[in-house]
Short mmCIF file of C-alpha atoms (C1' of nucleotides) in Angstrom, two decimals:
data_model
loop_
_atom_site.label_atom_id
_atom_site.label_comp_id
_atom_site.label_asym_id
_atom_site.label_seq_id
_atom_site.Cartn_x
_atom_site.Cartn_y
_atom_site.Cartn_z
CA UNK A 144 20.48 -13.01 14.16
CA UNK A 145 22.93 -15.19 12.19
CA UNK A 146 21.94 -16.97 8.88
CA UNK A 147 22.48 -20.38 10.30
CA UNK A 148 20.37 -19.68 13.36
CA UNK A 149 17.43 -18.55 11.21
CA UNK A 150 17.76 -21.54 9.01
CA UNK A 151 17.94 -23.83 12.03
CA UNK A 152 14.83 -22.14 13.48
CA UNK A 153 13.09 -22.86 10.19
CA UNK A 154 14.20 -26.43 10.09
CA UNK A 155 12.77 -27.13 13.38
CA UNK A 156 9.44 -25.98 12.13
CA UNK A 157 9.68 -28.31 9.05
CA UNK A 158 10.97 -25.81 6.53
CA UNK A 159 13.91 -26.78 4.46
CA UNK A 160 17.22 -25.15 3.90
CA UNK A 161 17.54 -24.38 0.22
CA UNK A 162 20.09 -22.43 -1.82
CA UNK A 163 17.52 -19.69 -2.81
CA UNK A 164 16.16 -19.30 0.65
CA UNK A 165 19.79 -18.86 1.89
CA UNK A 166 20.33 -16.21 -0.81
CA UNK A 167 17.25 -14.30 0.26
CA UNK A 168 18.17 -14.33 3.87
CA UNK A 169 21.76 -13.32 3.09
CA UNK A 170 20.46 -10.32 1.22
CA UNK A 171 18.16 -9.37 4.27
CA UNK A 172 21.23 -9.74 6.48
CA UNK A 173 23.43 -7.64 4.37
CA UNK A 174 20.94 -4.81 4.55
CA UNK A 175 19.68 -5.34 8.13
CA UNK A 176 19.20 -1.69 8.65
CA UNK A 177 16.92 -0.91 5.63
CA UNK A 178 13.58 -1.81 4.41
CA UNK A 179 13.96 -3.37 0.90
CA UNK A 180 11.32 -3.95 -1.79
CA UNK A 181 10.79 -7.46 -3.23
CA UNK A 182 12.23 -6.09 -6.43
CA UNK A 183 15.48 -4.94 -4.79
CA UNK A 184 15.73 -8.16 -2.77
CA UNK A 185 15.42 -10.07 -6.09
CA UNK A 186 18.12 -7.99 -7.86
CA UNK A 187 20.47 -8.30 -4.90
CA UNK A 188 19.78 -12.09 -4.67
CA UNK A 189 20.63 -12.36 -8.39
CA UNK A 190 24.04 -10.95 -7.56
CA UNK A 191 24.68 -13.82 -5.35
CA UNK A 192 22.95 -16.52 -7.40
CA UNK A 193 21.94 -15.74 -11.01
CA UNK A 194 18.96 -17.89 -11.25
CA UNK A 195 16.20 -16.95 -8.86
CA UNK A 196 12.66 -16.10 -9.47
CA UNK A 197 10.34 -13.28 -8.17
CA UNK A 198 7.72 -15.76 -6.90
CA UNK A 199 10.39 -17.56 -4.82
CA UNK A 200 11.26 -14.13 -3.32
CA UNK A 201 7.64 -13.40 -2.49
CA UNK A 202 6.89 -16.85 -1.07
CA UNK A 203 9.88 -16.66 1.21
CA UNK A 204 9.10 -13.15 2.32
CA UNK A 205 5.54 -14.19 3.20
CA UNK A 206 6.81 -17.18 5.08
CA UNK A 207 9.45 -15.13 6.97
CA UNK A 208 6.68 -12.59 7.87
CA UNK A 209 4.40 -15.36 9.16
CA UNK A 210 7.30 -16.66 11.33
CA UNK A 211 7.82 -13.08 12.71
CA UNK A 212 11.33 -13.04 11.27
CA UNK A 213 10.68 -10.15 8.95
CA UNK A 214 8.90 -6.74 9.41
CA UNK A 215 6.71 -5.59 6.39
CA UNK A 216 5.75 -1.98 5.89
CA UNK A 217 3.99 -0.32 2.93
CA UNK A 218 5.48 2.82 1.38
CA UNK A 219 3.45 5.73 0.38
CA UNK A 220 3.01 4.39 -3.17
CA UNK A 221 1.69 1.06 -1.80
CA UNK A 222 4.80 -1.07 -2.32
CA UNK A 223 5.75 -3.52 0.36
CA UNK A 224 9.10 -3.23 2.02
CA UNK A 225 10.76 -5.76 4.12
CA UNK A 226 13.55 -5.99 6.76
CA UNK A 227 14.82 -8.66 9.20
CA UNK A 228 13.47 -8.32 12.66
CA UNK A 229 16.26 -7.39 14.93
CA UNK A 230 14.65 -6.70 18.19
CA UNK A 231 11.78 -8.76 19.28
CA UNK A 232 10.41 -6.31 21.78
CA UNK A 233 7.90 -3.60 20.72
CA UNK A 234 9.35 -0.69 18.99
CA UNK A 235 9.05 1.82 16.05
CA UNK A 236 11.39 2.91 13.26
CA UNK A 237 12.81 6.06 11.88
CA UNK A 238 13.35 5.65 8.19
CA UNK A 239 15.69 7.76 5.99
CA UNK A 240 13.89 9.31 3.03
CA UNK A 241 17.18 9.43 0.99
CA UNK A 242 18.92 6.05 1.56
CA UNK A 243 16.24 3.98 3.30
CA UNK A 244 18.44 3.44 6.33
CA UNK A 245 16.48 2.79 9.51
CA UNK A 246 17.07 3.05 13.24
CA UNK A 247 14.98 1.75 16.17
CA UNK A 248 12.95 4.20 18.28
CA UNK A 249 12.42 2.66 21.66
CA UNK A 250 9.71 5.07 22.81
CA UNK A 251 6.13 4.15 22.27
CA UNK A 252 3.27 6.81 22.92
CA UNK A 253 0.66 4.10 23.66
CA UNK A 254 0.27 5.14 27.27
CA UNK A 255 -0.70 8.76 26.53
CA UNK A 256 -2.82 7.57 23.62
CA UNK A 257 -4.87 5.01 25.63
CA UNK A 258 -6.55 7.61 27.71
CA UNK A 259 -7.60 9.61 24.61
CA UNK A 260 -8.88 6.56 22.90
CA UNK A 261 -10.90 5.57 25.89
CA UNK A 262 -12.49 9.10 25.83
CA UNK A 263 -13.61 8.39 22.31
CA UNK A 264 -15.00 5.09 23.55
CA UNK A 265 -12.79 3.02 21.28
CA UNK A 266 -11.01 -0.18 22.34
CA UNK A 267 -7.51 -0.08 21.02
CA UNK A 268 -6.06 -3.09 19.40
CA UNK A 269 -3.04 -1.96 17.31
CA UNK A 270 -1.19 1.10 16.17
CA UNK A 271 1.10 2.04 13.46
CA UNK A 272 3.85 4.58 14.07
CA UNK A 273 6.55 5.36 11.51
CA UNK A 274 9.00 8.27 11.53
CA UNK A 275 10.64 9.57 8.39
CA UNK A 276 13.59 11.94 7.83
CA UNK A 277 17.23 12.03 6.77
CA UNK A 278 20.01 10.11 8.33
CA UNK A 279 23.42 11.47 9.49
CA UNK A 280 25.20 10.34 6.25
CA UNK A 281 22.68 11.65 3.96
CA UNK A 282 22.59 15.00 5.71
CA UNK A 283 26.43 15.23 5.45
CA UNK A 284 26.47 14.15 1.70
CA UNK A 285 23.46 16.24 0.92
CA UNK A 286 22.20 13.35 -1.12
CA UNK A 287 18.75 14.71 -0.94
CA UNK B 300 -17.22 21.59 5.06
CA UNK B 301 -20.25 22.02 2.92
CA UNK B 302 -20.53 20.64 -0.60
CA UNK B 303 -20.94 24.05 -2.09
CA UNK B 304 -18.06 25.47 -0.13
CA UNK B 305 -15.70 22.84 -1.49
CA UNK B 306 -16.90 23.37 -5.03
CA UNK B 307 -16.45 27.15 -4.64
CA UNK B 308 -12.97 26.71 -3.43
CA UNK B 309 -12.18 24.49 -6.44
CA UNK B 310 -13.75 27.03 -8.77
CA UNK B 311 -11.49 29.72 -7.52
CA UNK B 312 -8.65 27.52 -8.45
CA UNK B 313 -9.82 26.90 -11.98
CA UNK B 314 -11.55 23.60 -11.42
CA UNK B 315 -15.09 23.20 -12.81
CA UNK B 316 -18.24 22.11 -11.04
CA UNK B 317 -19.46 18.88 -12.70
CA UNK B 318 -22.16 16.49 -11.92
CA UNK B 319 -19.75 13.64 -11.28
CA UNK B 320 -17.55 15.74 -9.14
CA UNK B 321 -20.50 16.71 -7.10
CA UNK B 322 -21.58 13.14 -6.74
CA UNK B 323 -18.18 12.05 -5.47
CA UNK B 324 -17.96 14.84 -3.04
CA UNK B 325 -21.52 14.02 -1.84
CA UNK B 326 -20.42 10.45 -1.12
CA UNK B 327 -17.42 11.71 0.95
CA UNK B 328 -19.56 14.05 2.85
CA UNK B 329 -22.21 11.35 3.61
CA UNK B 330 -19.35 9.27 5.12
CA UNK B 331 -17.28 11.98 6.60
CA UNK B 332 -16.17 9.81 9.48
CA UNK B 333 -14.95 6.83 7.59
CA UNK B 334 -12.09 6.05 5.23
CA UNK B 335 -13.57 4.66 2.02
CA UNK B 336 -11.88 2.79 -0.80
CA UNK B 337 -12.14 4.07 -4.49
CA UNK B 338 -14.36 1.00 -5.14
CA UNK B 339 -16.71 1.90 -2.25
CA UNK B 340 -16.86 5.51 -3.47
CA UNK B 341 -17.73 4.37 -6.99
CA UNK B 342 -20.49 2.03 -5.72
CA UNK B 343 -21.95 4.79 -3.53
CA UNK B 344 -21.68 7.45 -6.31
CA UNK B 345 -23.48 5.08 -8.59
CA UNK B 346 -26.48 4.98 -6.30
CA UNK B 347 -26.72 8.79 -6.69
CA UNK B 348 -25.97 8.81 -10.46
CA UNK B 349 -25.96 5.57 -12.36
CA UNK B 350 -23.37 6.50 -14.94
CA UNK B 351 -19.98 7.17 -13.43
CA UNK B 352 -16.57 5.69 -14.29
CA UNK B 353 -13.82 4.38 -11.92
CA UNK B 354 -11.16 6.65 -13.60
CA UNK B 355 -13.26 9.70 -12.87
CA UNK B 356 -13.32 8.63 -9.26
CA UNK B 357 -9.55 8.16 -9.12
CA UNK B 358 -8.88 11.48 -10.94
CA UNK B 359 -11.07 13.38 -8.64
CA UNK B 360 -9.62 11.65 -5.49
CA UNK B 361 -6.12 12.56 -6.72
CA UNK B 362 -7.04 16.18 -7.19
CA UNK B 363 -8.83 16.46 -3.86
CA UNK B 364 -5.74 14.96 -2.26
CA UNK B 365 -3.50 17.45 -3.87
CA UNK B 366 -5.77 20.27 -2.75
CA UNK B 367 -5.51 18.90 0.74
CA UNK B 368 -9.20 18.37 0.87
CA UNK B 369 -8.97 14.64 1.27
CA UNK B 370 -6.83 12.30 3.49
CA UNK B 371 -5.50 9.20 1.93
CA UNK B 372 -4.18 6.23 3.93
CA UNK B 373 -3.25 2.62 2.84
CA UNK B 374 -4.73 -0.30 4.50
CA UNK B 375 -2.66 -3.42 5.38
CA UNK B 376 -3.47 -4.97 2.04
CA UNK B 377 -2.16 -1.94 0.16
CA UNK B 378 -5.50 -0.49 -0.82
CA UNK B 379 -5.96 3.23 -0.77
CA UNK B 380 -8.66 4.68 1.45
CA UNK B 381 -9.94 8.22 1.40
CA UNK B 382 -11.95 10.56 3.69
CA UNK B 383 -12.60 14.23 3.61
CA UNK B 384 -10.43 16.41 5.71
CA UNK B 385 -12.45 17.81 8.53
CA UNK B 386 -9.84 19.37 10.83
CA UNK B 387 -6.99 21.32 9.19
CA UNK B 388 -4.77 21.35 12.15
CA UNK B 389 -2.37 18.36 12.66
CA UNK B 390 -4.05 15.38 14.16
CA UNK B 391 -4.17 11.53 13.94
CA UNK B 392 -7.00 9.02 13.65
CA UNK B 393 -8.39 6.02 15.56
CA UNK B 394 -10.06 3.73 13.04
CA UNK B 395 -12.55 0.99 13.81
CA UNK B 396 -11.52 -2.44 12.51
CA UNK B 397 -15.06 -3.48 12.27
CA UNK B 398 -17.11 -0.66 10.62
CA UNK B 399 -14.37 1.67 9.45
CA UNK B 400 -15.57 4.62 11.63
CA UNK B 401 -12.89 7.03 12.57
CA UNK B 402 -12.35 9.61 15.28
CA UNK B 403 -9.79 12.35 15.61
CA UNK B 404 -6.98 11.99 18.16
CA UNK B 405 -5.75 15.42 19.06
CA UNK B 406 -2.55 14.23 20.80
CA UNK B 407 0.70 13.88 18.89
CA UNK B 408 3.75 12.36 20.31
CA UNK B 409 6.15 14.34 18.16
CA UNK B 410 7.82 16.27 20.91
CA UNK B 411 8.79 13.08 22.95
CA UNK B 412 10.06 11.59 19.59
CA UNK B 413 12.07 14.51 18.57
CA UNK B 414 14.66 14.07 21.32
CA UNK B 415 15.08 10.37 20.44
CA UNK B 416 15.35 11.07 16.77
CA UNK B 417 18.03 13.57 17.38
CA UNK B 418 19.93 11.03 19.53
CA UNK B 419 19.92 8.75 16.39
CA UNK B 420 21.30 11.79 14.39
CA UNK B 421 18.23 11.78 12.06
CA UNK B 422 16.52 14.91 10.93
CA UNK B 423 12.83 14.34 11.20
CA UNK B 424 10.60 15.36 8.31
CA UNK B 425 7.28 13.50 8.64
CA UNK B 426 5.62 10.83 10.73
CA UNK B 427 2.72 8.47 10.34
CA UNK B 428 0.56 7.48 13.42
CA UNK B 429 -2.66 5.58 13.09
CA UNK B 430 -4.62 3.76 15.74
CA UNK B 431 -6.82 0.79 15.22
CA UNK B 432 -9.49 -0.74 17.44
CA UNK B 433 -13.15 -1.13 17.89
CA UNK B 434 -15.79 1.62 18.21
CA UNK B 435 -18.49 1.88 20.92
CA UNK B 436 -21.27 0.64 18.54
CA UNK B 437 -19.24 -2.37 17.32
CA UNK B 438 -18.37 -3.31 20.82
CA UNK B 439 -22.05 -3.17 21.88
CA UNK B 440 -23.17 -5.05 18.78
CA UNK B 441 -20.26 -7.54 18.91
CA UNK B 442 -20.17 -7.25 15.18
CA UNK B 443 -16.59 -8.37 15.24
"C1'" DT C 295 10.50 -41.66 -0.44
"C1'" DT C 296 7.68 -37.78 0.52
"C1'" DA C 297 6.81 -33.16 1.87
"C1'" DT C 298 8.65 -28.82 0.76
"C1'" DA C 299 10.42 -25.48 -2.52
"C1'" DT C 300 10.95 -23.55 -7.04
"C1'" DG C 301 10.28 -21.80 -11.94
"C1'" DC C 302 7.40 -20.29 -15.32
"C1'" DA C 303 3.70 -18.39 -17.21
"C1'" DA C 304 -0.64 -16.80 -16.47
"C1'" DA C 305 -3.99 -14.48 -13.47
"C1'" DA C 306 -5.56 -11.09 -10.29
"C1'" DG C 307 -6.39 -6.67 -8.61
"C1'" DA C 308 -5.60 -1.80 -7.95
"C1'" DT C 309 -4.41 2.24 -10.19
"C1'" DT C 310 -2.97 5.06 -14.28
"C1'" DT C 311 -3.03 6.71 -19.04
"C1'" DG C 312 -4.08 7.98 -24.00
"C1'" DC C 313 -7.38 9.61 -26.70
"C1'" DA C 314 -11.54 11.03 -28.50
"C1'" DA C 315 -15.96 12.98 -27.01
"C1'" DT C 316 -18.35 16.13 -23.85
"C1'" DA C 317 -19.50 19.62 -20.59
"C1'" DT C 318 -18.47 23.87 -18.14
"C1'" DA C 319 -17.48 28.77 -17.64
"C1'" DT D 144 -14.75 29.18 -27.53
"C1'" DA D 145 -11.15 27.44 -24.78
"C1'" DT D 146 -10.15 24.63 -21.06
"C1'" DA D 147 -11.27 21.24 -17.87
"C1'" DT D 148 -13.49 16.71 -17.42
"C1'" DT D 149 -15.18 12.33 -18.53
"C1'" DG D 150 -15.70 7.45 -20.52
"C1'" DC D 151 -13.69 3.72 -22.35
"C1'" DA D 152 -10.28 0.52 -23.20
"C1'" DA D 153 -5.85 -0.58 -22.73
"C1'" DA D 154 -1.64 -0.44 -20.12
"C1'" DT D 155 0.99 -0.67 -15.84
"C1'" DC D 156 2.69 -2.44 -11.87
"C1'" DT D 157 2.88 -5.29 -7.80
"C1'" DT D 158 1.61 -9.48 -5.94
"C1'" DT D 159 -0.47 -14.16 -6.21
"C1'" DT D 160 -1.48 -18.77 -7.95
"C1'" DG D 161 -1.70 -23.35 -10.59
"C1'" DC D 162 0.91 -26.78 -12.02
"C1'" DA D 163 4.77 -29.50 -13.32
"C1'" DT D 164 9.48 -30.23 -11.93
"C1'" DA D 165 13.24 -30.37 -8.69
"C1'" DT D 166 15.30 -30.73 -4.31
"C1'" DA D 167 16.16 -31.38 0.85
"C1'" DA D 168 15.64 -34.44 4.69
#
DNA sequence: TTATATGCAAAAGATTTGCAATATA
DNA sequence: TATATTGCAAATCTTTTGCATATAA
């Protein structure tokens, strides 16, 4: 999605277009295929616009998540990582352990799982599936 | 696994049997089918033995995790939850959103995923799959 | 003009760590 | 006795919040 489209969508819902919000979104667009930490997003945003505060970053990420414009996942060490939602249909991710690059996995094992879950007498509500590995580039460059 | 078996296994590796370690393990055994937070483990341990410190709990959980005796997962809010490893073969969990009870899911979609991951030119190293829902009891009792 | 957004500093909450004291083998 | 373990308090680190100020519509 384009920057202006996102901002327009937000405007329609009563949220304003500000310089800082634009900067944060620009960072997310520039790294559309990676999950970034709030800290990384702040650093990148500072390259665009020197004065921007961490609380502004968090507040915007929270809002974007609520609007389903951003995906949030937790890394093993409990740090939140964010990326722009590209596909609005249900999907999962494969994430590179070396560079953080992600790709979309269109398969979901929910059908196979449903039967097993029923056997256990659970009623399934959600599931979390994340794949980790090394991407083509990182394998080539042996950056791991 | 029994309490004494775990302690013996630890002894063989040079770790000592202490009262506090025994208390923490007892709590994990008493709640074998749920993931518990460090805070909950501390509270439960205090019921057995009034004087026990949070850092002791964390240090023991870390050790148990390193020894592959405990599973650790992060909840949505980033809090770590722990449970004794019951089955040492690869498996996943279904976790009750209401009472925290878990059950083991013996199916793993890794075969189906492998092909897709290769198509994306990733080399898969690990994966995370967790299912959430409501267990039989909680559905009956409508405690949700 | 008025609701939204931001900066700053402080607070919150989970987890970790240094160090001295203690307990186990 | 030597090494592992614990308690305590302080430190760390990420994330959140209150409040006054600034900005967009």
